[in-house]
Every structure is written in C-alpha cells, then in structure tokens.
PDB file of N, CA, C and O in Angstrom:
ATOM      1  N   UNK A   1     132.004 186.046 178.462  1.00 89.00           N
ATOM      2  CA  UNK A   1     131.725 185.696 179.835  1.00 89.00           C
ATOM      3  C   UNK A   1     132.201 184.280 180.101  1.00 89.00           C
ATOM      4  O   UNK A   1     132.208 183.437 179.225  1.00 89.00           O
ATOM      5  N   UNK A   2     132.558 184.033 181.338  1.00 94.00           N
ATOM      6  CA  UNK A   2     133.062 182.725 181.728  1.00 94.00           C
ATOM      7  C   UNK A   2     132.125 182.068 182.725  1.00 94.00           C
ATOM      8  O   UNK A   2     131.369 182.728 183.414  1.00 94.00           O
ATOM      9  N   UNK A   3     132.216 180.736 182.795  1.00 96.00           N
ATOM     10  CA  UNK A   3     131.432 179.958 183.735  1.00 96.00           C
ATOM     11  C   UNK A   3     132.349 178.938 184.401  1.00 96.00           C
ATOM     12  O   UNK A   3     133.348 178.512 183.797  1.00 96.00           O
ATOM     13  N   UNK A   4     132.014 178.565 185.628  1.00 95.00           N
ATOM     14  CA  UNK A   4     132.773 177.533 186.311  1.00 95.00           C
ATOM     15  C   UNK A   4     132.714 176.247 185.513  1.00 95.00           C
ATOM     16  O   UNK A   4     131.655 175.875 184.997  1.00 95.00           O
ATOM     17  N   UNK A   5     133.814 175.558 185.417  1.00 95.00           N
ATOM     18  CA  UNK A   5     133.856 174.295 184.694  1.00 95.00           C
ATOM     19  C   UNK A   5     133.172 173.186 185.487  1.00 95.00           C
ATOM     20  O   UNK A   5     132.412 172.401 184.951  1.00 95.00           O
ATOM     21  N   UNK A   6     133.425 173.158 186.764  1.00 95.00           N
ATOM     22  CA  UNK A   6     132.889 172.105 187.636  1.00 95.00           C
ATOM     23  C   UNK A   6     131.464 172.412 188.072  1.00 95.00           C
ATOM     24  O   UNK A   6     131.089 173.562 188.239  1.00 95.00           O
ATOM     25  N   UNK A   7     130.713 171.359 188.288  1.00 95.00           N
ATOM     26  CA  UNK A   7     129.356 171.462 188.835  1.00 95.00           C
ATOM     27  C   UNK A   7     129.384 170.782 190.203  1.00 95.00           C
ATOM     28  O   UNK A   7     129.922 169.684 190.342  1.00 95.00           O
ATOM     29  N   UNK A   8     128.801 171.422 191.197  1.00 95.00           N
ATOM     30  CA  UNK A   8     128.792 170.841 192.539  1.00 95.00           C
ATOM     31  C   UNK A   8     127.904 169.604 192.580  1.00 95.00           C
ATOM     32  O   UNK A   8     126.987 169.449 191.772  1.00 95.00           O
ATOM     33  N   UNK A   9     128.158 168.730 193.545  1.00 92.00           N
ATOM     34  CA  UNK A   9     127.361 167.511 193.696  1.00 92.00           C
ATOM     35  C   UNK A   9     125.919 167.824 194.051  1.00 92.00           C
ATOM     36  O   UNK A   9     125.017 167.057 193.736  1.00 92.00           O
ATOM     37  N   UNK A  10     125.694 168.952 194.706  1.00 89.00           N
ATOM     38  CA  UNK A  10     124.334 169.303 195.130  1.00 89.00           C
ATOM     39  C   UNK A  10     123.514 169.980 194.022  1.00 89.00           C
ATOM     40  O   UNK A  10     122.325 170.222 194.196  1.00 89.00           O
ATOM     41  N   UNK A  11     124.138 170.262 192.887  1.00 93.00           N
ATOM     42  CA  UNK A  11     123.422 170.909 191.783  1.00 93.00           C
ATOM     43  C   UNK A  11     122.398 169.927 191.194  1.00 93.00           C
ATOM     44  O   UNK A  11     122.648 168.736 191.089  1.00 93.00           O
ATOM     45  N   UNK A  12     121.261 170.462 190.811  1.00 94.00           N
ATOM     46  CA  UNK A  12     120.228 169.636 190.186  1.00 94.00           C
ATOM     47  C   UNK A  12     120.684 169.201 188.792  1.00 94.00           C
ATOM     48  O   UNK A  12     121.441 169.889 188.121  1.00 94.00           O
ATOM     49  N   UNK A  13     120.183 168.059 188.350  1.00 95.00           N
ATOM     50  CA  UNK A  13     120.589 167.473 187.073  1.00 95.00           C
ATOM     51  C   UNK A  13     120.316 168.396 185.894  1.00 95.00           C
ATOM     52  O   UNK A  13     121.069 168.402 184.909  1.00 95.00           O
ATOM     53  N   UNK A  14     119.263 169.214 185.952  1.00 96.00           N
ATOM     54  CA  UNK A  14     118.926 170.061 184.811  1.00 96.00           C
ATOM     55  C   UNK A  14     120.031 171.072 184.520  1.00 96.00           C
ATOM     56  O   UNK A  14     120.192 171.504 183.376  1.00 96.00           O
ATOM     57  N   UNK A  15     120.824 171.434 185.538  1.00 96.00           N
ATOM     58  CA  UNK A  15     121.916 172.383 185.326  1.00 96.00           C
ATOM     59  C   UNK A  15     122.952 171.749 184.383  1.00 96.00           C
ATOM     60  O   UNK A  15     123.367 172.370 183.405  1.00 96.00           O
ATOM     61  N   UNK A  16     123.345 170.513 184.656  1.00 95.00           N
ATOM     62  CA  UNK A  16     124.292 169.817 183.794  1.00 95.00           C
ATOM     63  C   UNK A  16     123.695 169.608 182.404  1.00 95.00           C
ATOM     64  O   UNK A  16     124.391 169.766 181.389  1.00 95.00           O
ATOM     65  N   UNK A  17     122.417 169.275 182.349  1.00 96.00           N
ATOM     66  CA  UNK A  17     121.758 169.057 181.062  1.00 96.00           C
ATOM     67  C   UNK A  17     121.734 170.333 180.227  1.00 96.00           C
ATOM     68  O   UNK A  17     121.976 170.292 179.015  1.00 96.00           O
ATOM     69  N   UNK A  18     121.411 171.461 180.848  1.00 96.00           N
ATOM     70  CA  UNK A  18     121.349 172.712 180.105  1.00 96.00           C
ATOM     71  C   UNK A  18     122.744 173.127 179.643  1.00 96.00           C
ATOM     72  O   UNK A  18     122.922 173.600 178.519  1.00 96.00           O
ATOM     73  N   UNK A  19     123.749 172.924 180.496  1.00 96.00           N
ATOM     74  CA  UNK A  19     125.110 173.236 180.092  1.00 96.00           C
ATOM     75  C   UNK A  19     125.520 172.395 178.883  1.00 96.00           C
ATOM     76  O   UNK A  19     126.137 172.893 177.954  1.00 96.00           O
ATOM     77  N   UNK A  20     125.178 171.119 178.928  1.00 96.00           N
ATOM     78  CA  UNK A  20     125.512 170.223 177.822  1.00 96.00           C
ATOM     79  C   UNK A  20     124.836 170.685 176.535  1.00 96.00           C
ATOM     80  O   UNK A  20     125.442 170.696 175.467  1.00 96.00           O
ATOM     81  N   UNK A  21     123.598 171.109 176.647  1.00 97.00           N
ATOM     82  CA  UNK A  21     122.861 171.615 175.484  1.00 97.00           C
ATOM     83  C   UNK A  21     123.534 172.862 174.926  1.00 97.00           C
ATOM     84  O   UNK A  21     123.683 173.008 173.707  1.00 97.00           O
ATOM     85  N   UNK A  22     123.976 173.765 175.806  1.00 97.00           N
ATOM     86  CA  UNK A  22     124.656 174.981 175.358  1.00 97.00           C
ATOM     87  C   UNK A  22     125.999 174.658 174.704  1.00 97.00           C
ATOM     88  O   UNK A  22     126.401 175.304 173.739  1.00 97.00           O
ATOM     89  N   UNK A  23     126.686 173.636 175.216  1.00 97.00           N
ATOM     90  CA  UNK A  23     127.933 173.177 174.595  1.00 97.00           C
ATOM     91  C   UNK A  23     127.668 172.604 173.208  1.00 97.00           C
ATOM     92  O   UNK A  23     128.385 172.907 172.249  1.00 97.00           O
ATOM     93  N   UNK A  24     126.642 171.770 173.092  1.00 97.00           N
ATOM     94  CA  UNK A  24     126.314 171.150 171.817  1.00 97.00           C
ATOM     95  C   UNK A  24     125.893 172.175 170.758  1.00 97.00           C
ATOM     96  O   UNK A  24     126.161 172.004 169.572  1.00 97.00           O
ATOM     97  N   UNK A  25     125.241 173.244 171.191  1.00 97.00           N
ATOM     98  CA  UNK A  25     124.803 174.296 170.260  1.00 97.00           C
ATOM     99  C   UNK A  25     125.940 175.264 169.918  1.00 97.00           C
ATOM    100  O   UNK A  25     125.767 176.154 169.103  1.00 97.00           O
ATOM    101  N   UNK A  26     127.096 175.120 170.593  1.00 96.00           N
ATOM    102  CA  UNK A  26     128.218 176.015 170.333  1.00 96.00           C
ATOM    103  C   UNK A  26     128.120 177.355 171.025  1.00 96.00           C
ATOM    104  O   UNK A  26     128.888 178.265 170.713  1.00 96.00           O
ATOM    105  N   UNK A  27     127.204 177.486 171.959  1.00 97.00           N
ATOM    106  CA  UNK A  27     127.048 178.732 172.703  1.00 97.00           C
ATOM    107  C   UNK A  27     128.106 178.811 173.798  1.00 97.00           C
ATOM    108  O   UNK A  27     128.651 179.862 174.086  1.00 97.00           O
ATOM    109  N   UNK A  28     128.402 177.665 174.408  1.00 97.00           N
ATOM    110  CA  UNK A  28     129.479 177.528 175.383  1.00 97.00           C
ATOM    111  C   UNK A  28     130.582 176.694 174.767  1.00 97.00           C
ATOM    112  O   UNK A  28     130.312 175.807 173.954  1.00 97.00           O
ATOM    113  N   UNK A  29     131.808 176.964 175.162  1.00 97.00           N
ATOM    114  CA  UNK A  29     132.934 176.141 174.771  1.00 97.00           C
ATOM    115  C   UNK A  29     133.817 175.935 175.999  1.00 97.00           C
ATOM    116  O   UNK A  29     133.832 176.768 176.899  1.00 97.00           O
ATOM    117  N   UNK A  30     134.512 174.831 176.025  1.00 96.00           N
ATOM    118  CA  UNK A  30     135.386 174.565 177.165  1.00 96.00           C
ATOM    119  C   UNK A  30     136.774 175.112 176.899  1.00 96.00           C
ATOM    120  O   UNK A  30     137.386 174.809 175.889  1.00 96.00           O
ATOM    121  N   UNK A  31     137.235 175.948 177.818  1.00 93.00           N
ATOM    122  CA  UNK A  31     138.602 176.434 177.797  1.00 93.00           C
ATOM    123  C   UNK A  31     139.403 175.525 178.738  1.00 93.00           C
ATOM    124  O   UNK A  31     138.897 174.486 179.142  1.00 93.00           O
ATOM    125  N   UNK A  32     140.582 175.909 179.111  1.00 90.00           N
ATOM    126  CA  UNK A  32     141.388 175.050 179.987  1.00 90.00           C
ATOM    127  C   UNK A  32     140.701 174.751 181.309  1.00 90.00           C
ATOM    128  O   UNK A  32     140.507 173.599 181.662  1.00 90.00           O
ATOM    129  N   UNK A  33     140.344 175.777 182.031  1.00 95.00           N
ATOM    130  CA  UNK A  33     139.790 175.576 183.380  1.00 95.00           C
ATOM    131  C   UNK A  33     138.418 176.191 183.568  1.00 95.00           C
ATOM    132  O   UNK A  33     137.917 176.256 184.691  1.00 95.00           O
ATOM    133  N   UNK A  34     137.819 176.679 182.486  1.00 96.00           N
ATOM    134  CA  UNK A  34     136.499 177.309 182.566  1.00 96.00           C
ATOM    135  C   UNK A  34     135.666 176.941 181.344  1.00 96.00           C
ATOM    136  O   UNK A  34     136.173 176.351 180.398  1.00 96.00           O
ATOM    137  N   UNK A  35     134.413 177.311 181.400  1.00 97.00           N
ATOM    138  CA  UNK A  35     133.571 177.322 180.210  1.00 97.00           C
ATOM    139  C   UNK A  35     133.455 178.773 179.787  1.00 97.00           C
ATOM    140  O   UNK A  35     133.472 179.670 180.630  1.00 97.00           O
ATOM    141  N   UNK A  36     133.342 179.014 178.492  1.00 97.00           N
ATOM    142  CA  UNK A  36     133.232 180.381 178.005  1.00 97.00           C
ATOM    143  C   UNK A  36     132.067 180.494 177.039  1.00 97.00           C
ATOM    144  O   UNK A  36     131.875 179.621 176.185  1.00 97.00           O
ATOM    145  N   UNK A  37     131.306 181.561 177.188  1.00 97.00           N
ATOM    146  CA  UNK A  37     130.240 181.859 176.242  1.00 97.00           C
ATOM    147  C   UNK A  37     130.900 182.463 174.999  1.00 97.00           C
ATOM    148  O   UNK A  37     131.601 183.452 175.093  1.00 97.00           O
ATOM    149  N   UNK A  38     130.657 181.844 173.848  1.00 96.00           N
ATOM    150  CA  UNK A  38     131.250 182.348 172.605  1.00 96.00           C
ATOM    151  C   UNK A  38     130.233 183.160 171.806  1.00 96.00           C
ATOM    152  O   UNK A  38     130.580 183.749 170.786  1.00 96.00           O
ATOM    153  N   UNK A  39     129.002 183.169 172.269  1.00 94.00           N
ATOM    154  CA  UNK A  39     127.981 184.042 171.684  1.00 94.00           C
ATOM    155  C   UNK A  39     126.991 184.402 172.782  1.00 94.00           C
ATOM    156  O   UNK A  39     126.913 183.745 173.827  1.00 94.00           O
ATOM    157  N   UNK A  40     126.244 185.467 172.550  1.00 94.00           N
ATOM    158  CA  UNK A  40     125.269 185.922 173.537  1.00 94.00           C
ATOM    159  C   UNK A  40     124.164 184.887 173.726  1.00 94.00           C
ATOM    160  O   UNK A  40     123.759 184.218 172.773  1.00 94.00           O
ATOM    161  N   UNK A  41     123.727 184.775 174.941  1.00 96.00           N
ATOM    162  CA  UNK A  41     122.615 183.874 175.245  1.00 96.00           C
ATOM    163  C   UNK A  41     121.780 184.528 176.350  1.00 96.00           C
ATOM    164  O   UNK A  41     122.315 184.972 177.352  1.00 96.00           O
ATOM    165  N   UNK A  42     120.481 184.587 176.132  1.00 95.00           N
ATOM    166  CA  UNK A  42     119.574 185.157 177.142  1.00 95.00           C
ATOM    167  C   UNK A  42     118.915 184.034 177.934  1.00 95.00           C
ATOM    168  O   UNK A  42     118.509 183.015 177.365  1.00 95.00           O
ATOM    169  N   UNK A  43     118.827 184.243 179.219  1.00 96.00           N
ATOM    170  CA  UNK A  43     118.123 183.325 180.105  1.00 96.00           C
ATOM    171  C   UNK A  43     116.827 183.992 180.539  1.00 96.00           C
ATOM    172  O   UNK A  43     116.754 185.210 180.637  1.00 96.00           O
ATOM    173  N   UNK A  44     115.807 183.189 180.817  1.00 96.00           N
ATOM    174  CA  UNK A  44     114.513 183.739 181.204  1.00 96.00           C
ATOM    175  C   UNK A  44     114.498 184.274 182.634  1.00 96.00           C
ATOM    176  O   UNK A  44     113.676 185.123 182.956  1.00 96.00           O
ATOM    177  N   UNK A  45     115.392 183.753 183.464  1.00 96.00           N
ATOM    178  CA  UNK A  45     115.417 184.160 184.875  1.00 96.00           C
ATOM    179  C   UNK A  45     116.848 184.371 185.318  1.00 96.00           C
ATOM    180  O   UNK A  45     117.751 183.645 184.905  1.00 96.00           O
ATOM    181  N   UNK A  46     117.090 185.351 186.201  1.00 96.00           N
ATOM    182  CA  UNK A  46     118.451 185.588 186.672  1.00 96.00           C
ATOM    183  C   UNK A  46     119.015 184.398 187.450  1.00 96.00           C
ATOM    184  O   UNK A  46     120.205 184.136 187.403  1.00 96.00           O
ATOM    185  N   UNK A  47     118.158 183.655 188.137  1.00 97.00           N
ATOM    186  CA  UNK A  47     118.664 182.503 188.895  1.00 97.00           C
ATOM    187  C   UNK A  47     119.120 181.383 187.969  1.00 97.00           C
ATOM    188  O   UNK A  47     120.106 180.701 188.255  1.00 97.00           O
ATOM    189  N   UNK A  48     118.443 181.197 186.850  1.00 97.00           N
ATOM    190  CA  UNK A  48     118.883 180.200 185.884  1.00 97.00           C
ATOM    191  C   UNK A  48     120.262 180.555 185.361  1.00 97.00           C
ATOM    192  O   UNK A  48     121.160 179.702 185.305  1.00 97.00           O
ATOM    193  N   UNK A  49     120.455 181.801 184.992  1.00 97.00           N
ATOM    194  CA  UNK A  49     121.760 182.243 184.515  1.00 97.00           C
ATOM    195  C   UNK A  49     122.833 182.026 185.571  1.00 97.00           C
ATOM    196  O   UNK A  49     123.914 181.516 185.275  1.00 97.00           O
ATOM    197  N   UNK A  50     122.529 182.386 186.804  1.00 97.00           N
ATOM    198  CA  UNK A  50     123.503 182.221 187.888  1.00 97.00           C
ATOM    199  C   UNK A  50     123.866 180.748 188.091  1.00 97.00           C
ATOM    200  O   UNK A  50     125.043 180.407 188.261  1.00 97.00           O
ATOM    201  N   UNK A  51     122.877 179.857 188.062  1.00 97.00           N
ATOM    202  CA  UNK A  51     123.155 178.443 188.265  1.00 97.00           C
ATOM    203  C   UNK A  51     123.980 177.849 187.128  1.00 97.00           C
ATOM    204  O   UNK A  51     124.878 177.041 187.376  1.00 97.00           O
ATOM    205  N   UNK A  52     123.708 178.250 185.901  1.00 97.00           N
ATOM    206  CA  UNK A  52     124.478 177.758 184.770  1.00 97.00           C
ATOM    207  C   UNK A  52     125.911 178.254 184.857  1.00 97.00           C
ATOM    208  O   UNK A  52     126.872 177.501 184.650  1.00 97.00           O
ATOM    209  N   UNK A  53     126.107 179.489 185.205  1.00 96.00           N
ATOM    210  CA  UNK A  53     127.450 180.061 185.276  1.00 96.00           C
ATOM    211  C   UNK A  53     128.225 179.542 186.485  1.00 96.00           C
ATOM    212  O   UNK A  53     129.399 179.193 186.379  1.00 96.00           O
ATOM    213  N   UNK A  54     127.570 179.445 187.637  1.00 97.00           N
ATOM    214  CA  UNK A  54     128.263 179.032 188.850  1.00 97.00           C
ATOM    215  C   UNK A  54     128.369 177.515 189.000  1.00 97.00           C
ATOM    216  O   UNK A  54     129.208 177.023 189.751  1.00 97.00           O
ATOM    217  N   UNK A  55     127.505 176.765 188.331  1.00 96.00           N
ATOM    218  CA  UNK A  55     127.530 175.305 188.438  1.00 96.00           C
ATOM    219  C   UNK A  55     127.031 174.799 189.766  1.00 96.00           C
ATOM    220  O   UNK A  55     127.444 173.748 190.244  1.00 96.00           O
ATOM    221  N   UNK A  56     126.117 175.550 190.362  1.00 96.00           N
ATOM    222  CA  UNK A  56     125.558 175.180 191.671  1.00 96.00           C
ATOM    223  C   UNK A  56     124.212 175.855 191.853  1.00 96.00           C
ATOM    224  O   UNK A  56     123.841 176.729 191.057  1.00 96.00           O
ATOM    225  N   UNK A  57     123.498 175.478 192.888  1.00 96.00           N
ATOM    226  CA  UNK A  57     122.253 176.165 193.223  1.00 96.00           C
ATOM    227  C   UNK A  57     122.593 177.618 193.535  1.00 96.00           C
ATOM    228  O   UNK A  57     123.604 177.897 194.177  1.00 96.00           O
ATOM    229  N   UNK A  58     121.777 178.544 193.070  1.00 96.00           N
ATOM    230  CA  UNK A  58     122.054 179.957 193.291  1.00 96.00           C
ATOM    231  C   UNK A  58     120.782 180.778 193.120  1.00 96.00           C
ATOM    232  O   UNK A  58     119.918 180.431 192.328  1.00 96.00           O
ATOM    233  N   UNK A  59     120.705 181.858 193.852  1.00 96.00           N
ATOM    234  CA  UNK A  59     119.635 182.833 193.706  1.00 96.00           C
ATOM    235  C   UNK A  59     120.202 184.012 192.935  1.00 96.00           C
ATOM    236  O   UNK A  59     120.952 184.820 193.482  1.00 96.00           O
ATOM    237  N   UNK A  60     119.861 184.100 191.661  1.00 96.00           N
ATOM    238  CA  UNK A  60     120.404 185.148 190.817  1.00 96.00           C
ATOM    239  C   UNK A  60     120.068 186.550 191.277  1.00 96.00           C
ATOM    240  O   UNK A  60     120.834 187.484 191.034  1.00 96.00           O
ATOM    241  N   UNK A  61     118.938 186.710 191.942  1.00 95.00           N
ATOM    242  CA  UNK A  61     118.561 188.030 192.440  1.00 95.00           C
ATOM    243  C   UNK A  61     119.539 188.536 193.486  1.00 95.00           C
ATOM    244  O   UNK A  61     119.704 189.736 193.664  1.00 95.00           O
ATOM    245  N   UNK A  62     120.226 187.601 194.154  1.00 96.00           N
ATOM    246  CA  UNK A  62     121.216 187.980 195.176  1.00 96.00           C
ATOM    247  C   UNK A  62     122.643 187.824 194.694  1.00 96.00           C
ATOM    248  O   UNK A  62     123.545 188.523 195.157  1.00 96.00           O
ATOM    249  N   UNK A  63     122.895 186.911 193.764  1.00 96.00           N
ATOM    250  CA  UNK A  63     124.255 186.662 193.258  1.00 96.00           C
ATOM    251  C   UNK A  63     124.737 187.765 192.323  1.00 96.00           C
ATOM    252  O   UNK A  63     125.901 188.143 192.372  1.00 96.00           O
ATOM    253  N   UNK A  64     123.844 188.256 191.452  1.00 94.00           N
ATOM    254  CA  UNK A  64     124.254 189.299 190.502  1.00 94.00           C
ATOM    255  C   UNK A  64     124.386 190.617 191.236  1.00 94.00           C
ATOM    256  O   UNK A  64     123.442 191.090 191.866  1.00 94.00           O
ATOM    257  N   UNK A  65     125.553 191.222 191.135  1.00 94.00           N
ATOM    258  CA  UNK A  65     125.801 192.489 191.831  1.00 94.00           C
ATOM    259  C   UNK A  65     126.380 193.518 190.868  1.00 94.00           C
ATOM    260  O   UNK A  65     127.136 193.196 189.962  1.00 94.00           O
ATOM    261  N   UNK A  66     125.999 194.746 191.097  1.00 92.00           N
ATOM    262  CA  UNK A  66     126.529 195.870 190.353  1.00 92.00           C
ATOM    263  C   UNK A  66     127.883 196.252 190.934  1.00 92.00           C
ATOM    264  O   UNK A  66     128.235 195.813 192.033  1.00 92.00           O
ATOM    265  N   UNK A  67     128.632 197.072 190.225  1.00 94.00           N
ATOM    266  CA  UNK A  67     129.962 197.460 190.667  1.00 94.00           C
ATOM    267  C   UNK A  67     129.962 198.079 192.065  1.00 94.00           C
ATOM    268  O   UNK A  67     130.927 197.945 192.809  1.00 94.00           O
ATOM    269  N   UNK A  68     128.861 198.719 192.424  1.00 93.00           N
ATOM    270  CA  UNK A  68     128.792 199.373 193.745  1.00 93.00           C
ATOM    271  C   UNK A  68     128.325 198.422 194.851  1.00 93.00           C
ATOM    272  O   UNK A  68     128.133 198.831 195.989  1.00 93.00           O
ATOM    273  N   UNK A  69     128.136 197.124 194.511  1.00 94.00           N
ATOM    274  CA  UNK A  69     127.786 196.135 195.522  1.00 94.00           C
ATOM    275  C   UNK A  69     126.297 195.864 195.670  1.00 94.00           C
ATOM    276  O   UNK A  69     125.906 194.929 196.374  1.00 94.00           O
ATOM    277  N   UNK A  70     125.443 196.670 195.040  1.00 93.00           N
ATOM    278  CA  UNK A  70     124.013 196.429 195.146  1.00 93.00           C
ATOM    279  C   UNK A  70     123.639 195.195 194.346  1.00 93.00           C
ATOM    280  O   UNK A  70     124.169 194.950 193.278  1.00 93.00           O
ATOM    281  N   UNK A  71     122.705 194.413 194.898  1.00 94.00           N
ATOM    282  CA  UNK A  71     122.248 193.222 194.197  1.00 94.00           C
ATOM    283  C   UNK A  71     121.195 193.577 193.153  1.00 94.00           C
ATOM    284  O   UNK A  71     120.597 194.664 193.199  1.00 94.00           O
ATOM    285  N   UNK A  72     120.962 192.644 192.239  1.00 93.00           N
ATOM    286  CA  UNK A  72     119.911 192.820 191.249  1.00 93.00           C
ATOM    287  C   UNK A  72     118.565 193.015 191.941  1.00 93.00           C
ATOM    288  O   UNK A  72     117.756 193.822 191.529  1.00 93.00           O
ATOM    289  N   UNK A  73     118.355 192.303 193.031  1.00 92.00           N
ATOM    290  CA  UNK A  73     117.129 192.434 193.815  1.00 92.00           C
ATOM    291  C   UNK A  73     116.951 193.868 194.319  1.00 92.00           C
ATOM    292  O   UNK A  73     115.870 194.451 194.205  1.00 92.00           O
ATOM    293  N   UNK A  74     118.008 194.432 194.864  1.00 90.00           N
ATOM    294  CA  UNK A  74     117.927 195.792 195.378  1.00 90.00           C
ATOM    295  C   UNK A  74     117.584 196.800 194.281  1.00 90.00           C
ATOM    296  O   UNK A  74     116.787 197.716 194.496  1.00 90.00           O
ATOM    297  N   UNK A  75     118.144 196.614 193.110  1.00 89.00           N
ATOM    298  CA  UNK A  75     117.955 197.581 192.037  1.00 89.00           C
ATOM    299  C   UNK A  75     116.633 197.385 191.321  1.00 89.00           C
ATOM    300  O   UNK A  75     115.889 198.342 191.099  1.00 89.00           O
ATOM    301  N   UNK A  76     116.305 196.153 190.958  1.00 85.00           N
ATOM    302  CA  UNK A  76     115.125 195.900 190.126  1.00 85.00           C
ATOM    303  C   UNK A  76     113.838 195.684 190.917  1.00 85.00           C
ATOM    304  O   UNK A  76     112.808 196.226 190.577  1.00 85.00           O
ATOM    305  N   UNK A  77     113.888 194.845 191.925  1.00 76.00           N
ATOM    306  CA  UNK A  77     112.657 194.534 192.673  1.00 76.00           C
ATOM    307  C   UNK A  77     112.299 195.613 193.669  1.00 76.00           C
ATOM    308  O   UNK A  77     111.125 195.880 193.897  1.00 76.00           O
ATOM    309  N   UNK A  78     113.274 196.201 194.283  1.00 74.00           N
ATOM    310  CA  UNK A  78     113.017 197.190 195.321  1.00 74.00           C
ATOM    311  C   UNK A  78     113.098 198.620 194.819  1.00 74.00           C
ATOM    312  O   UNK A  78     112.989 199.562 195.587  1.00 74.00           O
ATOM    313  N   UNK A  79     113.352 198.775 193.521  1.00 68.00           N
ATOM    314  CA  UNK A  79     113.379 200.097 192.880  1.00 68.00           C
ATOM    315  C   UNK A  79     114.247 201.102 193.609  1.00 68.00           C
ATOM    316  O   UNK A  79     113.838 202.225 193.872  1.00 68.00           O
ATOM    317  N   UNK A  80     115.485 200.697 193.947  1.00 56.00           N
ATOM    318  CA  UNK A  80     116.404 201.649 194.569  1.00 56.00           C
ATOM    319  C   UNK A  80     116.963 202.556 193.489  1.00 56.00           C
ATOM    320  O   UNK A  80     116.521 202.557 192.349  1.00 56.00           O
ATOM    321  N   UNK A  81     117.956 203.317 193.835  1.00 56.00           N
ATOM    322  CA  UNK A  81     118.531 204.296 192.900  1.00 56.00           C
ATOM    323  C   UNK A  81     118.752 203.686 191.521  1.00 56.00           C
ATOM    324  O   UNK A  81     118.919 202.503 191.372  1.00 56.00           O
ATOM    325  N   UNK A  82     118.870 204.549 190.554  1.00 58.00           N
ATOM    326  CA  UNK A  82     119.101 204.125 189.175  1.00 58.00           C
ATOM    327  C   UNK A  82     120.383 203.318 189.085  1.00 58.00           C
ATOM    328  O   UNK A  82     121.276 203.454 189.899  1.00 58.00           O
ATOM    329  N   UNK A  83     120.475 202.514 188.041  1.00 50.00           N
ATOM    330  CA  UNK A  83     121.630 201.647 187.812  1.00 50.00           C
ATOM    331  C   UNK A  83     122.872 202.443 187.578  1.00 50.00           C
ATOM    332  O   UNK A  83     123.144 203.310 187.029  1.00 50.00           O
TER     333      UNK A  83
END
C-alpha cells in the first residue's frame, strides 16, 4: 500500500509524528514520490489509517470505499448489503 508523501499544513502534528514512528520502525519506507508500507500494520480506527495514508485530516468512515463506491460507513455502520 502507498501513502501520500506530503502532509498538508492543516494536518495535526500527531499525523507527522505517527508517520515518523512508522518510518523509524521500518513499517513505512520512502519511495521516490510516495511512502510505502513494507509490512502490514493495523490501525485502531479507520480515520487514523486514512489520515496517515492521505497526510491530512480525514474521516475514514467516508474515505474508504469499496469497488462499487459504497463507503465503509454504509457497509459497516449501516449494515447495508454484504461486502
């Protein structure tokens, strides 16, 4: 998986701190224009994962989408059709 290399100015400091920690642990590595996960990493919340990957404030429940366009919120919280 890939992550944006840049972090927006409006992103909270903890996003940069967590990215740095993941880089130091070897979970993330810097490629030419992106960051790449070199091993699996689980996040406690979908929004945390979205913010780390996107490098900005994000609502993971709305950002994560299935191939058919449904959001994670629609599938998990609202119990719509099966995945």
